[in-house]
PDB file of N, CA and C in Angstrom:
ATOM      1  N   MET N 277      62.202 108.994  62.495  1.00  0.00           N
ATOM      2  CA  MET N 277      63.485 109.615  62.754  1.00  0.00           C
ATOM      3  C   MET N 277      64.010 109.241  64.146  1.00  0.00           C
ATOM      4  N   PHE N 278      63.121 109.245  65.138  1.00  0.00           N
ATOM      5  CA  PHE N 278      63.518 108.895  66.503  1.00  0.00           C
ATOM      6  C   PHE N 278      64.012 107.449  66.580  1.00  0.00           C
ATOM      7  N   ILE N 279      63.330 106.563  65.860  1.00  0.00           N
ATOM      8  CA  ILE N 279      63.723 105.146  65.855  1.00  0.00           C
ATOM      9  C   ILE N 279      65.083 104.977  65.187  1.00  0.00           C
ATOM     10  N   GLU N 280      65.362 105.730  64.156  1.00  0.00           N
ATOM     11  CA  GLU N 280      66.666 105.656  63.493  1.00  0.00           C
ATOM     12  C   GLU N 280      67.781 106.116  64.420  1.00  0.00           C
ATOM     13  N   ILE N 281      67.533 107.152  65.209  1.00  0.00           N
ATOM     14  CA  ILE N 281      68.534 107.639  66.161  1.00  0.00           C
ATOM     15  C   ILE N 281      68.805 106.569  67.218  1.00  0.00           C
ATOM     16  N   LEU N 282      67.742 105.959  67.736  1.00  0.00           N
ATOM     17  CA  LEU N 282      67.900 104.879  68.720  1.00  0.00           C
ATOM     18  C   LEU N 282      68.639 103.686  68.122  1.00  0.00           C
ATOM     19  N   THR N 283      68.357 103.376  66.882  1.00  0.00           N
ATOM     20  CA  THR N 283      69.035 102.263  66.210  1.00  0.00           C
ATOM     21  C   THR N 283      70.526 102.541  66.073  1.00  0.00           C
ATOM     22  N   ILE N 284      70.869 103.745  65.684  1.00  0.00           N
ATOM     23  CA  ILE N 284      72.283 104.106  65.537  1.00  0.00           C
ATOM     24  C   ILE N 284      72.993 104.078  66.890  1.00  0.00           C
ATOM     25  N   LEU N 285      72.334 104.599  67.926  1.00  0.00           N
ATOM     26  CA  LEU N 285      72.924 104.559  69.261  1.00  0.00           C
ATOM     27  C   LEU N 285      73.113 103.126  69.738  1.00  0.00           C
ATOM     28  N   TRP N 286      72.128 102.278  69.505  1.00  0.00           N
ATOM     29  CA  TRP N 286      72.232 100.877  69.924  1.00  0.00           C
ATOM     30  C   TRP N 286      73.362 100.170  69.179  1.00  0.00           C
ATOM     31  N   GLN N 287      73.474 100.398  67.879  1.00  0.00           N
ATOM     32  CA  GLN N 287      74.543  99.780  67.100  1.00  0.00           C
ATOM     33  C   GLN N 287      75.915 100.256  67.576  1.00  0.00           C
ATOM     34  N   SER N 288      76.030 101.512  67.928  1.00  0.00           N
ATOM     35  CA  SER N 288      77.297 102.036  68.444  1.00  0.00           C
ATOM     36  C   SER N 288      77.635 101.390  69.785  1.00  0.00           C
ATOM     37  N   PHE N 289      76.650 101.333  70.658  1.00  0.00           N
ATOM     38  CA  PHE N 289      76.852 100.726  71.972  1.00  0.00           C
ATOM     39  C   PHE N 289      77.222  99.251  71.827  1.00  0.00           C
ATOM     40  N   TRP N 290      76.507  98.530  70.964  1.00  0.00           N
ATOM     41  CA  TRP N 290      76.782  97.110  70.750  1.00  0.00           C
ATOM     42  C   TRP N 290      78.172  96.908  70.143  1.00  0.00           C
ATOM     43  N   GLY N 291      78.577  97.776  69.246  1.00  0.00           N
ATOM     44  CA  GLY N 291      79.905  97.689  68.647  1.00  0.00           C
ATOM     45  C   GLY N 291      81.010  97.882  69.683  1.00  0.00           C
ATOM     46  N   VAL N 292      80.794  98.820  70.603  1.00  0.00           N
ATOM     47  CA  VAL N 292      81.773  99.043  71.670  1.00  0.00           C
ATOM     48  C   VAL N 292      81.854  97.809  72.571  1.00  0.00           C
ATOM     49  N   LEU N 293      80.702  97.251  72.951  1.00  0.00           N
ATOM     50  CA  LEU N 293      80.703  96.049  73.799  1.00  0.00           C
ATOM     51  C   LEU N 293      81.391  94.871  73.103  1.00  0.00           C
ATOM     52  N   CYS N 294      81.122  94.696  71.829  1.00  0.00           N
ATOM     53  CA  CYS N 294      81.774  93.605  71.083  1.00  0.00           C
ATOM     54  C   CYS N 294      83.286  93.823  71.004  1.00  0.00           C
ATOM     55  N   GLY N 295      83.699  95.054  70.789  1.00  0.00           N
ATOM     56  CA  GLY N 295      85.133  95.356  70.726  1.00  0.00           C
ATOM     57  C   GLY N 295      85.836  95.100  72.050  1.00  0.00           C
ATOM     58  N   ILE N 296      85.214  95.510  73.151  1.00  0.00           N
ATOM     59  CA  ILE N 296      85.807  95.292  74.467  1.00  0.00           C
ATOM     60  C   ILE N 296      85.881  93.808  74.776  1.00  0.00           C
ATOM     61  N   SER N 297      84.797  93.071  74.488  1.00  0.00           N
ATOM     62  CA  SER N 297      84.811  91.627  74.779  1.00  0.00           C
ATOM     63  C   SER N 297      85.835  90.895  73.914  1.00  0.00           C
ATOM     64  N   ASP N 298      85.971  91.284  72.663  1.00  0.00           N
ATOM     65  CA  ASP N 298      86.987  90.662  71.800  1.00  0.00           C
ATOM     66  C   ASP N 298      88.393  90.933  72.326  1.00  0.00           C
ATOM     67  N   ALA N 299      88.628  92.149  72.817  1.00  0.00           N
ATOM     68  CA  ALA N 299      89.947  92.479  73.356  1.00  0.00           C
ATOM     69  C   ALA N 299      90.248  91.675  74.611  1.00  0.00           C
ATOM     70  N   VAL N 300      89.269  91.551  75.499  1.00  0.00           N
ATOM     71  CA  VAL N 300      89.474  90.788  76.736  1.00  0.00           C
ATOM     72  C   VAL N 300      89.708  89.316  76.430  1.00  0.00           C
ATOM     73  N   ILE N 301      88.912  88.746  75.538  1.00  0.00           N
ATOM     74  CA  ILE N 301      89.080  87.337  75.177  1.00  0.00           C
ATOM     75  C   ILE N 301      90.431  87.113  74.508  1.00  0.00           C
ATOM     76  N   GLY N 302      90.867  88.063  73.694  1.00  0.00           N
ATOM     77  CA  GLY N 302      92.163  87.940  73.042  1.00  0.00           C
ATOM     78  C   GLY N 302      93.330  88.035  74.013  1.00  0.00           C
ATOM     79  N   MET N 303      93.131  88.734  75.133  1.00  0.00           N
ATOM     80  CA  MET N 303      94.214  88.907  76.101  1.00  0.00           C
ATOM     81  C   MET N 303      94.208  87.875  77.217  1.00  0.00           C
ATOM     82  N   LEU N 304      93.251  86.940  77.234  1.00  0.00           N
ATOM     83  CA  LEU N 304      93.177  85.965  78.322  1.00  0.00           C
ATOM     84  C   LEU N 304      94.459  85.151  78.514  1.00  0.00           C
ATOM     85  N   PRO N 305      95.096  84.657  77.453  1.00  0.00           N
ATOM     86  CA  PRO N 305      96.355  83.926  77.684  1.00  0.00           C
ATOM     87  C   PRO N 305      97.429  84.784  78.352  1.00  0.00           C
ATOM     88  N   SER N 306      97.508  86.044  77.963  1.00  0.00           N
ATOM     89  CA  SER N 306      98.490  86.945  78.576  1.00  0.00           C
ATOM     90  C   SER N 306      98.149  87.212  80.033  1.00  0.00           C
ATOM     91  N   ILE N 307      96.862  87.363  80.332  1.00  0.00           N
ATOM     92  CA  ILE N 307      96.435  87.602  81.706  1.00  0.00           C
ATOM     93  C   ILE N 307      96.761  86.391  82.575  1.00  0.00           C
ATOM     94  N   MET N 308      96.526  85.197  82.073  1.00  0.00           N
ATOM     95  CA  MET N 308      96.823  83.983  82.842  1.00  0.00           C
ATOM     96  C   MET N 308      98.330  83.835  83.064  1.00  0.00           C
ATOM     97  N   GLU N 309      99.121  84.170  82.079  1.00  0.00           N
ATOM     98  CA  GLU N 309     100.579  84.118  82.229  1.00  0.00           C
ATOM     99  C   GLU N 309     101.046  85.132  83.269  1.00  0.00           C
ATOM    100  N   PHE N 310     100.449  86.313  83.251  1.00  0.00           N
ATOM    101  CA  PHE N 310     100.802  87.348  84.226  1.00  0.00           C
ATOM    102  C   PHE N 310     100.443  86.896  85.637  1.00  0.00           C
ATOM    103  N   LYS N 311      99.298  86.236  85.781  1.00  0.00           N
ATOM    104  CA  LYS N 311      98.893  85.728  87.090  1.00  0.00           C
ATOM    105  C   LYS N 311      99.880  84.663  87.584  1.00  0.00           C
ATOM    106  N   LYS N 312     100.342  83.825  86.671  1.00  0.00           N
ATOM    107  CA  LYS N 312     101.317  82.792  87.040  1.00  0.00           C
ATOM    108  C   LYS N 312     102.638  83.428  87.488  1.00  0.00           C
ATOM    109  N   ILE N 313     103.077  84.442  86.780  1.00  0.00           N
ATOM    110  CA  ILE N 313     104.342  85.102  87.118  1.00  0.00           C
ATOM    111  C   ILE N 313     104.238  85.824  88.456  1.00  0.00           C
ATOM    112  N   THR N 314     103.112  86.502  88.708  1.00  0.00           N
ATOM    113  CA  THR N 314     102.964  87.203  89.984  1.00  0.00           C
ATOM    114  C   THR N 314     102.871  86.245  91.155  1.00  0.00           C
ATOM    115  N   GLY N 315     102.499  85.005  90.911  1.00  0.00           N
ATOM    116  CA  GLY N 315     102.476  84.009  91.980  1.00  0.00           C
ATOM    117  C   GLY N 315     103.867  83.689  92.493  1.00  0.00           C
ATOM    118  N   TYR N 316     104.887  83.942  91.695  1.00  0.00           N
ATOM    119  CA  TYR N 316     106.264  83.681  92.121  1.00  0.00           C
ATOM    120  C   TYR N 316     106.809  84.749  93.068  1.00  0.00           C
ATOM    121  N   PHE N 317     106.087  85.846  93.237  1.00  0.00           N
ATOM    122  CA  PHE N 317     106.552  86.919  94.104  1.00  0.00           C
ATOM    123  C   PHE N 317     106.129  86.750  95.556  1.00  0.00           C
ATOM    124  N   THR N 318     105.536  85.612  95.880  1.00  0.00           N
ATOM    125  CA  THR N 318     105.218  85.289  97.268  1.00  0.00           C
ATOM    126  C   THR N 318     106.374  84.470  97.834  1.00  0.00           C
ATOM    127  N   PRO N 319     106.503  84.388  99.140  1.00  0.00           N
ATOM    128  CA  PRO N 319     107.576  83.554  99.698  1.00  0.00           C
ATOM    129  C   PRO N 319     107.486  82.098  99.248  1.00  0.00           C
ATOM    130  N   ALA N 320     106.277  81.549  99.244  1.00  0.00           N
ATOM    131  CA  ALA N 320     106.114  80.159  98.789  1.00  0.00           C
ATOM    132  C   ALA N 320     106.476  80.027  97.309  1.00  0.00           C
ATOM    133  N   GLY N 321     106.140  81.050  96.520  1.00  0.00           N
ATOM    134  CA  GLY N 321     106.472  81.026  95.095  1.00  0.00           C
ATOM    135  C   GLY N 321     107.972  81.063  94.865  1.00  0.00           C
ATOM    136  N   MET N 322     108.678  81.842  95.637  1.00  0.00           N
ATOM    137  CA  MET N 322     110.142  81.910  95.503  1.00  0.00           C
ATOM    138  C   MET N 322     110.783  80.578  95.883  1.00  0.00           C
ATOM    139  N   ILE N 323     110.288  79.971  96.944  1.00  0.00           N
ATOM    140  CA  ILE N 323     110.822  78.657  97.350  1.00  0.00           C
ATOM    141  C   ILE N 323     110.542  77.622  96.261  1.00  0.00           C
ATOM    142  N   GLY N 324     109.314  77.643  95.742  1.00  0.00           N
ATOM    143  CA  GLY N 324     108.958  76.709  94.672  1.00  0.00           C
ATOM    144  C   GLY N 324     109.781  76.915  93.421  1.00  0.00           C
ATOM    145  N   LEU N 325     110.032  78.155  93.079  1.00  0.00           N
ATOM    146  CA  LEU N 325     110.843  78.457  91.900  1.00  0.00           C
ATOM    147  C   LEU N 325     112.281  77.986  92.104  1.00  0.00           C
ATOM    148  N   TYR N 326     112.809  78.172  93.310  1.00  0.00           N
ATOM    149  CA  TYR N 326     114.179  77.755  93.609  1.00  0.00           C
ATOM    150  C   TYR N 326     114.318  76.232  93.590  1.00  0.00           C
ATOM    151  N   ILE N 327     113.334  75.543  94.194  1.00  0.00           N
ATOM    152  CA  ILE N 327     113.379  74.077  94.257  1.00  0.00           C
ATOM    153  C   ILE N 327     112.988  73.457  92.919  1.00  0.00           C
ATOM    154  N   GLY N 328     112.072  74.111  92.209  1.00  0.00           N
ATOM    155  CA  GLY N 328     111.630  73.587  90.924  1.00  0.00           C
ATOM    156  C   GLY N 328     110.334  72.814  91.018  1.00  0.00           C
ATOM    157  N   VAL N 329     109.504  73.131  91.998  1.00  0.00           N
ATOM    158  CA  VAL N 329     108.207  72.467  92.152  1.00  0.00           C
ATOM    159  C   VAL N 329     107.109  73.521  92.014  1.00  0.00           C
ATOM    160  N   PRO N 330     105.876  73.073  91.744  1.00  0.00           N
ATOM    161  CA  PRO N 330     104.780  74.041  91.632  1.00  0.00           C
ATOM    162  C   PRO N 330     104.527  74.789  92.943  1.00  0.00           C
ATOM    163  N   THR N 331     104.006  75.988  92.827  1.00  0.00           N
ATOM    164  CA  THR N 331     103.783  76.842  93.987  1.00  0.00           C
ATOM    165  C   THR N 331     102.772  76.232  94.955  1.00  0.00           C
ATOM    166  N   PHE N 332     101.709  75.602  94.420  1.00  0.00           N
ATOM    167  CA  PHE N 332     100.691  75.059  95.311  1.00  0.00           C
ATOM    168  C   PHE N 332     101.246  73.934  96.170  1.00  0.00           C
ATOM    169  N   LEU N 333     102.218  73.199  95.670  1.00  0.00           N
ATOM    170  CA  LEU N 333     102.822  72.121  96.452  1.00  0.00           C
ATOM    171  C   LEU N 333     103.598  72.696  97.637  1.00  0.00           C
ATOM    172  N   VAL N 334     104.313  73.766  97.420  1.00  0.00           N
ATOM    173  CA  VAL N 334     105.051  74.421  98.507  1.00  0.00           C
ATOM    174  C   VAL N 334     104.070  74.984  99.529  1.00  0.00           C
ATOM    175  N   ALA N 335     102.960  75.548  99.066  1.00  0.00           N
ATOM    176  CA  ALA N 335     101.954  76.095  99.975  1.00  0.00           C
ATOM    177  C   ALA N 335     101.354  74.997 100.843  1.00  0.00           C
ATOM    178  N   ILE N 336     101.104  73.839 100.277  1.00  0.00           N
ATOM    179  CA  ILE N 336     100.563  72.711 101.044  1.00  0.00           C
ATOM    180  C   ILE N 336     101.564  72.245 102.087  1.00  0.00           C
ATOM    181  N   VAL N 337     102.814  72.133 101.707  1.00  0.00           N
ATOM    182  CA  VAL N 337     103.851  71.682 102.649  1.00  0.00           C
ATOM    183  C   VAL N 337     104.012  72.695 103.775  1.00  0.00           C
ATOM    184  N   LEU N 338     104.030  73.976 103.456  1.00  0.00           N
ATOM    185  CA  LEU N 338     104.155  75.001 104.490  1.00  0.00           C
ATOM    186  C   LEU N 338     102.963  74.975 105.453  1.00  0.00           C
ATOM    187  N   THR N 339     101.772  74.736 104.936  1.00  0.00           N
ATOM    188  CA  THR N 339     100.590  74.638 105.790  1.00  0.00           C
ATOM    189  C   THR N 339     100.695  73.454 106.735  1.00  0.00           C
ATOM    190  N   LEU N 340     101.144  72.318 106.213  1.00  0.00           N
ATOM    191  CA  LEU N 340     101.298  71.131 107.057  1.00  0.00           C
ATOM    192  C   LEU N 340     102.356  71.351 108.139  1.00  0.00           C
ATOM    193  N   VAL N 341     103.437  72.026 107.788  1.00  0.00           N
ATOM    194  CA  VAL N 341     104.493  72.300 108.771  1.00  0.00           C
ATOM    195  C   VAL N 341     103.975  73.240 109.857  1.00  0.00           C
ATOM    196  N   ARG N 342     103.225  74.265 109.464  1.00  0.00           N
ATOM    197  CA  ARG N 342     102.669  75.204 110.452  1.00  0.00           C
ATOM    198  C   ARG N 342     101.706  74.504 111.402  1.00  0.00           C
ATOM    199  N   LYS N 343     100.875  73.612 110.865  1.00  0.00           N
ATOM    200  CA  LYS N 343      99.937  72.891 111.718  1.00  0.00           C
ATOM    201  C   LYS N 343     100.685  71.947 112.666  1.00  0.00           C
ATOM    202  N   ALA N 344     101.729  71.326 112.190  1.00  0.00           N
ATOM    203  CA  ALA N 344     102.506  70.427 113.039  1.00  0.00           C
ATOM    204  C   ALA N 344     103.190  71.214 114.155  1.00  0.00           C
ATOM    205  N   LEU N 345     103.718  72.383 113.834  1.00  0.00           N
ATOM    206  CA  LEU N 345     104.380  73.203 114.857  1.00  0.00           C
ATOM    207  C   LEU N 345     103.361  73.765 115.849  1.00  0.00           C
ATOM    208  N   ALA N 346     102.155  74.073 115.386  1.00  0.00           N
ATOM    209  CA  ALA N 346     101.123  74.593 116.281  1.00  0.00           C
ATOM    210  C   ALA N 346     100.676  73.520 117.264  1.00  0.00           C
ATOM    211  N   LYS N 347     100.593  72.271 116.822  1.00  0.00           N
ATOM    212  CA  LYS N 347     100.214  71.181 117.721  1.00  0.00           C
ATOM    213  C   LYS N 347     101.320  70.889 118.714  1.00  0.00           C
ATOM    214  N   LYS N 348     102.543  71.072 118.290  1.00  0.00           N
ATOM    215  CA  LYS N 348     103.666  70.796 119.173  1.00  0.00           C
ATOM    216  C   LYS N 348     103.757  71.824 120.305  1.00  0.00           C
ATOM    217  N   LYS N 349     103.388  73.074 120.037  1.00  0.00           N
ATOM    218  CA  LYS N 349     103.437  74.113 121.065  1.00  0.00           C
ATOM    219  C   LYS N 349     102.373  73.909 122.144  1.00  0.00           C
ATOM    220  N   VAL N 350     101.235  73.367 121.773  1.00  0.00           N
ATOM    221  CA  VAL N 350     100.130  73.185 122.733  1.00  0.00           C
ATOM    222  C   VAL N 350     100.402  72.020 123.591  1.00  0.00           C
TER     223      VAL N 350
END
């Protein structure tokens, strides 16, 4: 009887874990899209969206400009 109770508890626990993992895997495309959209809410993202280039390219250009201005001040 004790083993049957443990078996039922394990099956319930395993079923919950499988359900949660299936839900997360099913939502991965939506999560990635949401991450992409939230990237546009940064200043570099807004500039990239306005110009029409990827956000990482704007971030690289801004970094290079900051380094050039920092060297010029010294």
